mmCIF file of C-alpha atoms and ligand atoms in Angstrom:
data_model
loop_
_atom_site.group_PDB
_atom_site.id
_atom_site.type_symbol
_atom_site.label_atom_id
_atom_site.label_comp_id
_atom_site.label_asym_id
_atom_site.label_seq_id
_atom_site.Cartn_x
_atom_site.Cartn_y
_atom_site.Cartn_z
ATOM 1 C CA MET A 248 -56.476 -46.474 -4.921
ATOM 2 C CA SER A 249 -56.300 -42.769 -4.391
ATOM 3 C CA SER A 250 -58.311 -42.059 -7.521
ATOM 4 C CA LEU A 251 -60.804 -44.791 -6.486
ATOM 5 C CA THR A 252 -61.330 -43.325 -2.956
ATOM 6 C CA ARG A 253 -61.667 -39.851 -4.339
ATOM 7 C CA LYS A 254 -64.613 -41.079 -6.510
ATOM 8 C CA LEU A 255 -66.269 -42.767 -3.539
ATOM 9 C CA ARG A 256 -65.885 -39.607 -1.464
ATOM 10 C CA ARG A 257 -67.583 -37.609 -4.349
ATOM 11 C CA GLU A 258 -70.413 -40.184 -4.054
ATOM 12 C CA ASN A 259 -70.719 -39.482 -0.423
ATOM 13 C CA LYS A 260 -69.815 -42.917 0.560
ATOM 14 C CA THR A 261 -68.269 -43.363 4.064
ATOM 15 C CA ILE A 262 -64.910 -45.248 3.736
ATOM 16 C CA GLY A 263 -63.591 -47.610 6.551
ATOM 17 C CA PHE A 264 -60.011 -48.759 6.373
ATOM 18 C CA VAL A 265 -58.482 -51.749 8.225
ATOM 19 C CA PRO A 266 -54.772 -51.850 7.608
ATOM 20 C CA THR A 267 -53.132 -55.320 8.084
ATOM 21 C CA MET A 268 -50.002 -57.130 7.251
ATOM 22 C CA GLY A 269 -52.095 -60.119 6.135
ATOM 23 C CA ALA A 270 -51.831 -63.629 7.838
ATOM 24 C CA LEU A 271 -55.475 -62.667 8.861
ATOM 25 C CA HIS A 272 -56.998 -64.041 11.965
ATOM 26 C CA GLU A 273 -60.210 -63.388 14.024
ATOM 27 C CA GLY A 274 -58.769 -60.344 15.478
ATOM 28 C CA HIS A 275 -58.622 -58.620 12.058
ATOM 29 C CA LEU A 276 -62.082 -60.214 11.124
ATOM 30 C CA SER A 277 -63.687 -58.659 14.083
ATOM 31 C CA LEU A 278 -62.258 -55.215 13.076
ATOM 32 C CA ILE A 279 -63.572 -55.835 9.564
ATOM 33 C CA GLU A 280 -66.999 -56.750 10.938
ATOM 34 C CA GLU A 281 -67.108 -53.432 12.784
ATOM 35 C CA ALA A 282 -65.953 -51.519 9.836
ATOM 36 C CA ARG A 283 -68.723 -53.400 7.848
ATOM 37 C CA GLN A 284 -71.365 -52.086 10.460
ATOM 38 C CA MET A 285 -70.171 -48.528 10.452
ATOM 39 C CA CYS A 286 -69.089 -47.791 6.797
ATOM 40 C CA ASP A 287 -70.595 -47.940 3.133
ATOM 41 C CA ILE A 288 -67.249 -49.098 1.790
ATOM 42 C CA VAL A 289 -64.583 -51.338 3.403
ATOM 43 C CA ILE A 290 -61.022 -51.357 2.302
ATOM 44 C CA VAL A 291 -58.567 -53.647 3.770
ATOM 45 C CA SER A 292 -54.876 -53.333 2.998
ATOM 46 C CA ILE A 293 -52.341 -56.186 3.060
ATOM 47 C CA PHE A 294 -48.786 -55.032 3.130
ATOM 48 C CA VAL A 295 -46.005 -56.560 5.046
ATOM 49 C CA ASN A 296 -44.143 -53.344 5.782
ATOM 50 C CA PRO A 297 -40.397 -53.659 5.627
ATOM 51 C CA ALA A 298 -39.851 -50.404 7.504
ATOM 52 C CA GLN A 299 -41.422 -51.674 10.705
ATOM 53 C CA PHE A 300 -39.310 -54.712 11.136
ATOM 54 C CA ASN A 301 -35.919 -54.207 12.815
ATOM 55 C CA GLU A 302 -34.874 -57.836 12.460
ATOM 56 C CA GLY A 303 -34.367 -58.956 8.905
ATOM 57 C CA ALA A 304 -35.235 -62.604 9.815
ATOM 58 C CA ASP A 305 -38.458 -61.387 11.509
ATOM 59 C CA PHE A 306 -39.492 -59.739 8.103
ATOM 60 C CA LYS A 307 -38.406 -62.773 6.148
ATOM 61 C CA ASN A 308 -40.247 -65.260 8.346
ATOM 62 C CA TYR A 309 -43.459 -63.155 8.683
ATOM 63 C CA PRO A 310 -46.377 -65.324 7.308
ATOM 64 C CA ARG A 311 -47.464 -64.474 3.912
ATOM 65 C CA ASP A 312 -50.489 -66.001 1.898
ATOM 66 C CA LEU A 313 -52.285 -63.508 -0.119
ATOM 67 C CA THR A 314 -54.588 -66.041 -1.845
ATOM 68 C CA ALA A 315 -55.781 -67.414 1.511
ATOM 69 C CA ASP A 316 -56.208 -64.002 2.940
ATOM 70 C CA ALA A 317 -58.048 -62.872 -0.124
ATOM 71 C CA ALA A 318 -60.475 -66.097 -0.030
ATOM 72 C CA LEU A 319 -61.104 -65.272 3.689
ATOM 73 C CA LEU A 320 -61.970 -61.649 2.950
ATOM 74 C CA THR A 321 -64.694 -62.621 0.344
ATOM 75 C CA GLU A 322 -66.722 -64.066 3.099
ATOM 76 C CA TYR A 323 -66.659 -60.772 4.932
ATOM 77 C CA GLN A 324 -68.102 -58.520 2.259
ATOM 78 C CA VAL A 325 -64.861 -56.442 1.860
ATOM 79 C CA ASP A 326 -65.257 -54.028 -1.062
ATOM 80 C CA TYR A 327 -61.506 -53.653 -1.888
ATOM 81 C CA ILE A 328 -58.322 -55.233 -1.108
ATOM 82 C CA PHE A 329 -55.233 -53.003 -1.308
ATOM 83 C CA ALA A 330 -52.115 -55.135 -1.689
ATOM 84 C CA PRO A 331 -49.330 -52.771 -3.074
ATOM 85 C CA GLU A 332 -46.025 -53.909 -4.064
ATOM 86 C CA GLU A 333 -42.955 -52.581 -1.886
ATOM 87 C CA GLN A 334 -42.118 -50.195 -4.685
ATOM 88 C CA GLU A 335 -45.666 -48.560 -4.825
ATOM 89 C CA ILE A 336 -45.216 -47.571 -1.265
ATOM 90 C CA TYR A 337 -41.474 -46.999 -1.004
ATOM 91 C CA GLY A 338 -40.609 -45.673 -4.466
ATOM 92 C CA GLU A 339 -36.991 -45.196 -5.671
ATOM 93 C CA GLY A 340 -35.091 -42.568 -3.422
ATOM 94 C CA PHE A 341 -37.807 -42.770 -0.710
ATOM 95 C CA SER A 342 -36.517 -40.585 2.214
ATOM 96 C CA THR A 343 -39.319 -39.236 4.202
ATOM 97 C CA TYR A 344 -40.324 -40.721 7.461
ATOM 98 C CA VAL A 345 -42.835 -40.021 10.299
ATOM 99 C CA TYR A 346 -41.596 -40.046 13.614
ATOM 100 C CA VAL A 347 -43.884 -39.730 16.725
ATOM 101 C CA GLU A 348 -41.798 -38.280 19.592
ATOM 102 C CA ASN A 349 -42.381 -39.274 23.236
ATOM 103 C CA LEU A 350 -44.639 -42.353 22.603
ATOM 104 C CA THR A 351 -42.350 -44.520 20.509
ATOM 105 C CA GLU A 352 -39.037 -44.992 22.517
ATOM 106 C CA THR A 353 -40.464 -47.186 25.438
ATOM 107 C CA LEU A 354 -42.084 -50.595 25.695
ATOM 108 C CA GLU A 355 -42.251 -52.066 22.161
ATOM 109 C CA GLY A 356 -40.061 -49.281 20.728
ATOM 110 C CA ALA A 357 -37.204 -50.115 23.264
ATOM 111 C CA SER A 358 -37.134 -53.545 22.065
ATOM 112 C CA ARG A 359 -37.727 -52.750 18.465
ATOM 113 C CA PRO A 360 -35.956 -49.546 17.608
ATOM 114 C CA GLY A 361 -37.348 -47.884 14.452
ATOM 115 C CA HIS A 362 -40.471 -50.095 14.608
ATOM 116 C CA PHE A 363 -42.982 -47.240 15.186
ATOM 117 C CA ARG A 364 -41.096 -45.066 12.744
ATOM 118 C CA GLY A 365 -42.012 -47.596 10.146
ATOM 119 C CA VAL A 366 -45.640 -47.988 11.248
ATOM 120 C CA ALA A 367 -46.263 -44.226 11.458
ATOM 121 C CA THR A 368 -44.674 -43.839 8.024
ATOM 122 C CA VAL A 369 -46.756 -46.602 6.270
ATOM 123 C CA VAL A 370 -50.014 -45.486 7.971
ATOM 124 C CA THR A 371 -49.498 -41.752 6.986
ATOM 125 C CA ILE A 372 -48.854 -42.949 3.365
ATOM 126 C CA LEU A 373 -51.893 -45.158 3.491
ATOM 127 C CA PHE A 374 -54.204 -42.642 5.053
ATOM 128 C CA ASN A 375 -52.950 -39.955 2.616
ATOM 129 C CA THR A 376 -53.680 -42.390 -0.291
ATOM 130 C CA MET A 377 -57.175 -43.282 0.900
ATOM 131 C CA ARG A 378 -58.270 -40.501 3.204
ATOM 132 C CA PRO A 379 -60.712 -42.906 5.072
ATOM 133 C CA ASP A 380 -63.442 -41.625 7.488
ATOM 134 C CA TYR A 381 -62.723 -44.349 9.852
ATOM 135 C CA ALA A 382 -59.606 -46.574 10.389
ATOM 136 C CA PHE A 383 -59.687 -49.655 12.607
ATOM 137 C CA PHE A 384 -56.887 -50.867 14.942
ATOM 138 C CA GLY A 385 -56.869 -53.598 17.549
ATOM 139 C CA GLN A 386 -56.277 -52.908 21.266
ATOM 140 C CA LYS A 387 -53.760 -55.756 21.474
ATOM 141 C CA ASP A 388 -51.185 -53.341 19.810
ATOM 142 C CA ALA A 389 -52.097 -50.680 22.539
ATOM 143 C CA GLN A 390 -48.902 -48.629 21.926
ATOM 144 C CA GLN A 391 -49.541 -48.589 18.233
ATOM 145 C CA VAL A 392 -53.061 -47.360 18.891
ATOM 146 C CA ALA A 393 -51.587 -44.356 21.072
ATOM 147 C CA VAL A 394 -49.062 -43.669 18.187
ATOM 148 C CA ILE A 395 -51.700 -43.666 15.460
ATOM 149 C CA LYS A 396 -54.170 -41.609 17.417
ATOM 150 C CA ARG A 397 -51.382 -38.943 18.084
ATOM 151 C CA LEU A 398 -50.174 -38.890 14.450
ATOM 152 C CA THR A 399 -53.882 -38.640 13.296
ATOM 153 C CA ARG A 400 -54.448 -35.573 15.596
ATOM 154 C CA ASP A 401 -51.037 -33.920 14.877
ATOM 155 C CA LEU A 402 -51.091 -34.306 11.148
ATOM 156 C CA GLY A 403 -54.718 -33.185 10.897
ATOM 157 C CA PHE A 404 -56.096 -36.401 9.206
ATOM 158 C CA ASP A 405 -59.948 -36.296 9.044
ATOM 159 C CA THR A 406 -59.928 -39.957 9.948
ATOM 160 C CA GLU A 407 -61.713 -41.333 13.139
ATOM 161 C CA ILE A 408 -59.646 -43.983 14.862
ATOM 162 C CA VAL A 409 -61.724 -47.069 15.961
ATOM 163 C CA VAL A 410 -60.150 -49.553 18.515
ATOM 164 C CA GLY A 411 -61.490 -52.955 18.531
ATOM 165 C CA ARG A 412 -61.297 -55.256 21.378
ATOM 166 C CA THR A 413 -58.607 -57.910 21.670
ATOM 167 C CA VAL A 414 -59.912 -61.283 20.275
ATOM 168 C CA ARG A 415 -58.599 -64.172 22.231
ATOM 169 C CA GLU A 416 -58.109 -67.994 21.578
ATOM 170 C CA GLU A 417 -60.179 -70.263 23.786
ATOM 171 C CA SER A 418 -57.185 -70.394 26.299
ATOM 172 C CA GLY A 419 -57.235 -66.611 26.566
ATOM 173 C CA LEU A 420 -54.153 -66.219 24.463
ATOM 174 C CA ALA A 421 -54.538 -62.913 22.288
ATOM 175 C CA MET A 422 -54.865 -63.588 18.646
ATOM 176 C CA SER A 423 -51.907 -62.681 16.652
ATOM 177 C CA SER A 424 -50.227 -63.752 13.372
ATOM 178 C CA ARG A 425 -47.146 -64.813 15.308
ATOM 179 C CA ASN A 426 -49.334 -67.522 17.264
ATOM 180 C CA ALA A 427 -49.019 -69.510 14.071
ATOM 181 C CA ARG A 428 -45.301 -70.018 14.802
ATOM 182 C CA LEU A 429 -46.196 -71.793 18.225
ATOM 183 C CA ASN A 430 -47.317 -75.332 18.403
ATOM 184 C CA ALA A 431 -50.635 -76.105 20.302
ATOM 185 C CA ASP A 432 -48.692 -76.825 23.589
ATOM 186 C CA GLU A 433 -46.821 -73.595 23.463
ATOM 187 C CA ARG A 434 -49.864 -71.662 22.599
ATOM 188 C CA ARG A 435 -51.618 -73.113 25.740
ATOM 189 C CA ARG A 436 -48.598 -72.249 27.925
ATOM 190 C CA ALA A 437 -48.422 -68.798 26.454
ATOM 191 C CA SER A 438 -51.910 -68.124 27.726
ATOM 192 C CA ILE A 439 -50.289 -67.630 31.097
ATOM 193 C CA ILE A 440 -49.841 -63.766 30.003
ATOM 194 C CA TYR A 441 -53.670 -63.401 29.871
ATOM 195 C CA GLN A 442 -54.020 -65.207 33.104
ATOM 196 C CA ALA A 443 -51.328 -62.936 34.687
ATOM 197 C CA LEU A 444 -53.141 -59.820 33.403
ATOM 198 C CA ARG A 445 -56.447 -61.077 34.906
ATOM 199 C CA GLN A 446 -54.732 -61.670 38.155
ATOM 200 C CA ALA A 447 -53.528 -58.121 38.254
ATOM 201 C CA LYS A 448 -57.164 -56.880 37.462
ATOM 202 C CA LEU A 449 -58.399 -58.985 40.350
ATOM 203 C CA ALA A 450 -55.865 -57.563 42.635
ATOM 204 C CA ILE A 451 -56.970 -53.908 41.624
ATOM 205 C CA ARG A 452 -60.585 -54.831 42.170
ATOM 206 C CA GLU A 453 -59.613 -56.001 45.794
ATOM 207 C CA GLY A 454 -58.005 -52.624 46.364
ATOM 208 C CA GLU A 455 -54.279 -52.848 45.216
ATOM 209 C CA ARG A 456 -53.319 -49.522 43.678
ATOM 210 C CA ASN A 457 -49.502 -49.742 43.862
ATOM 211 C CA ALA A 458 -47.989 -50.256 40.315
ATOM 212 C CA ALA A 459 -44.856 -51.838 41.464
ATOM 213 C CA ARG A 460 -46.660 -54.438 43.509
ATOM 214 C CA LEU A 461 -49.067 -55.046 40.525
ATOM 215 C CA THR A 462 -46.212 -55.468 38.224
ATOM 216 C CA GLU A 463 -44.681 -58.148 40.423
ATOM 217 C CA ILE A 464 -47.990 -59.991 40.541
ATOM 218 C CA VAL A 465 -47.868 -60.099 36.713
ATOM 219 C CA ARG A 466 -44.215 -61.095 36.553
ATOM 220 C CA GLU A 467 -44.510 -63.782 39.132
ATOM 221 C CA LYS A 468 -47.403 -65.443 37.433
ATOM 222 C CA ILE A 469 -45.760 -65.469 34.030
ATOM 223 C CA GLU A 470 -42.632 -66.774 35.575
ATOM 224 C CA THR A 471 -44.477 -69.951 36.748
ATOM 225 C CA GLU A 472 -44.223 -70.894 33.080
ATOM 226 C CA PRO A 473 -40.726 -72.123 32.389
ATOM 227 C CA LEU A 474 -40.955 -71.541 28.668
ATOM 228 C CA SER A 475 -41.509 -67.841 29.280
ATOM 229 C CA ARG A 476 -38.916 -65.068 28.891
ATOM 230 C CA ILE A 477 -40.319 -61.746 30.029
ATOM 231 C CA ASP A 478 -39.257 -58.726 28.013
ATOM 232 C CA TYR A 479 -41.317 -56.158 30.011
ATOM 233 C CA VAL A 480 -44.207 -55.683 32.303
ATOM 234 C CA ALA A 481 -45.290 -51.997 32.352
ATOM 235 C CA ILE A 482 -48.153 -49.944 34.083
ATOM 236 C CA VAL A 483 -48.279 -46.706 32.082
ATOM 237 C CA ASP A 484 -50.901 -44.021 31.357
ATOM 238 C CA ALA A 485 -53.033 -45.181 28.414
ATOM 239 C CA GLU A 486 -52.582 -41.987 26.439
ATOM 240 C CA THR A 487 -49.294 -40.601 27.299
ATOM 241 C CA LEU A 488 -47.553 -44.086 28.070
ATOM 242 C CA GLU A 489 -45.776 -42.304 30.917
ATOM 243 C CA PRO A 490 -45.095 -44.721 33.828
ATOM 244 C CA VAL A 491 -47.544 -44.457 36.711
ATOM 245 C CA GLU A 492 -46.761 -45.241 40.228
ATOM 246 C CA ARG A 493 -50.329 -45.598 41.564
ATOM 247 C CA ILE A 494 -53.546 -46.505 39.808
ATOM 248 C CA GLY A 495 -55.756 -43.372 40.119
ATOM 249 C CA GLU A 496 -58.715 -42.224 38.075
ATOM 250 C CA ASN A 497 -57.120 -42.050 34.683
ATOM 251 C CA ALA A 498 -57.033 -44.900 32.083
ATOM 252 C CA VAL A 499 -54.004 -46.989 32.753
ATOM 253 C CA LEU A 500 -52.428 -49.674 30.587
ATOM 254 C CA ILE A 501 -50.783 -52.887 31.895
ATOM 255 C CA ALA A 502 -48.735 -54.138 28.914
ATOM 256 C CA VAL A 503 -46.588 -57.132 28.777
ATOM 257 C CA ALA A 504 -44.083 -58.656 26.176
ATOM 258 C CA ALA A 505 -42.779 -62.025 26.589
ATOM 259 C CA ARG A 506 -41.237 -64.707 24.477
ATOM 260 C CA PHE A 507 -42.226 -68.181 24.327
ATOM 261 C CA SER A 508 -39.938 -70.607 22.443
ATOM 262 C CA GLY A 509 -38.413 -67.421 21.020
ATOM 263 C CA ILE A 510 -41.530 -66.156 19.699
ATOM 264 C CA ARG A 511 -42.350 -62.592 20.948
ATOM 265 C CA LEU A 512 -45.810 -62.038 22.249
ATOM 266 C CA ILE A 513 -47.451 -58.920 23.582
ATOM 267 C CA ASP A 514 -50.819 -58.357 25.362
ATOM 268 C CA ASN A 515 -52.396 -55.892 27.715
ATOM 269 C CA THR A 516 -55.328 -54.765 29.569
ATOM 270 C CA ILE A 517 -56.770 -51.322 30.389
ATOM 271 C CA VAL A 518 -57.885 -50.229 33.800
ATOM 272 C CA ASN A 519 -60.401 -47.272 34.106
ATOM 273 C CA ARG A 520 -61.238 -47.495 30.444
ATOM 274 C CA ARG A 521 -63.047 -44.442 29.101
ATOM 275 C CA PRO A 522 -66.336 -45.181 27.333
HETATM 276 O O1 PAF B 661 -50.766 -53.680 13.113
HETATM 277 C C1 PAF B 661 -50.226 -53.980 11.913
HETATM 278 O O2 PAF B 661 -50.706 -55.058 11.392
HETATM 279 C C2 PAF B 661 -49.216 -53.116 11.333
HETATM 280 O O3 PAF B 661 -48.561 -52.438 12.223
HETATM 281 C C3 PAF B 661 -50.141 -51.861 10.497
HETATM 282 C C4 PAF B 661 -50.860 -51.104 11.213
HETATM 283 C C5 PAF B 661 -50.880 -52.688 9.356
HETATM 284 C C6 PAF B 661 -49.083 -51.102 9.681
HETATM 285 O O4 PAF B 661 -48.195 -51.904 8.770
#
């Protein structure tokens, strides 16, 4: 992959990279479509990264179907699929990790210790291997986006991070590979997260600025669904991920994690989004 991308760069081709862990859904496909429009060459990686799972069972149960994913990608004019073996990424004696300070201990990081160290490490390895001009990530994983933007800046990668909108099922439930583990009824019920986020946005539009009250609006709405178990509802600065008390001028993230039938789902919305 690294000699291939070196050759492509020599030919002045722009390289767009969409990192994934497979189990591709419309969220990934919309990132790939965006990459296709912006870049000469589109590379999709498929690698279920063991370093970012803090529960062995979650890693083991993560859906894997390389044949189905590859078949899907042929319809999207992807130039290359990079599906390395674990040993190719984490060779014998592997001992170097990337840790992004300040952004990684709260929200998802609090529930999943080590998760972002694993994400930051694998993304650094993949960026180093390919040196893409553009890399595409989904807004659904808002904290991941903040972490990747920071590491790209701090480590001096010449890669522009492009953030794709959250793609939703008809019910409003954010697309996720984890949705495959819910039945149709559970998926419909889980769309309460989206409804709660919309309710918060509506309250903001009507003048509510107090983060504690907005958090309560989101919590109360989600709790109307008996299957739900909220992990967190947080209102934070979209870039620093520091909690905010009042919604002001800066971009603010309202982020939710909740379990439905034991499956952990996340979603978010941004207020005062910068163009
Ligand atoms: O978002 C994901 O699927 C993963 O965290 C990523 C970015 C592919 C790294 O393994």
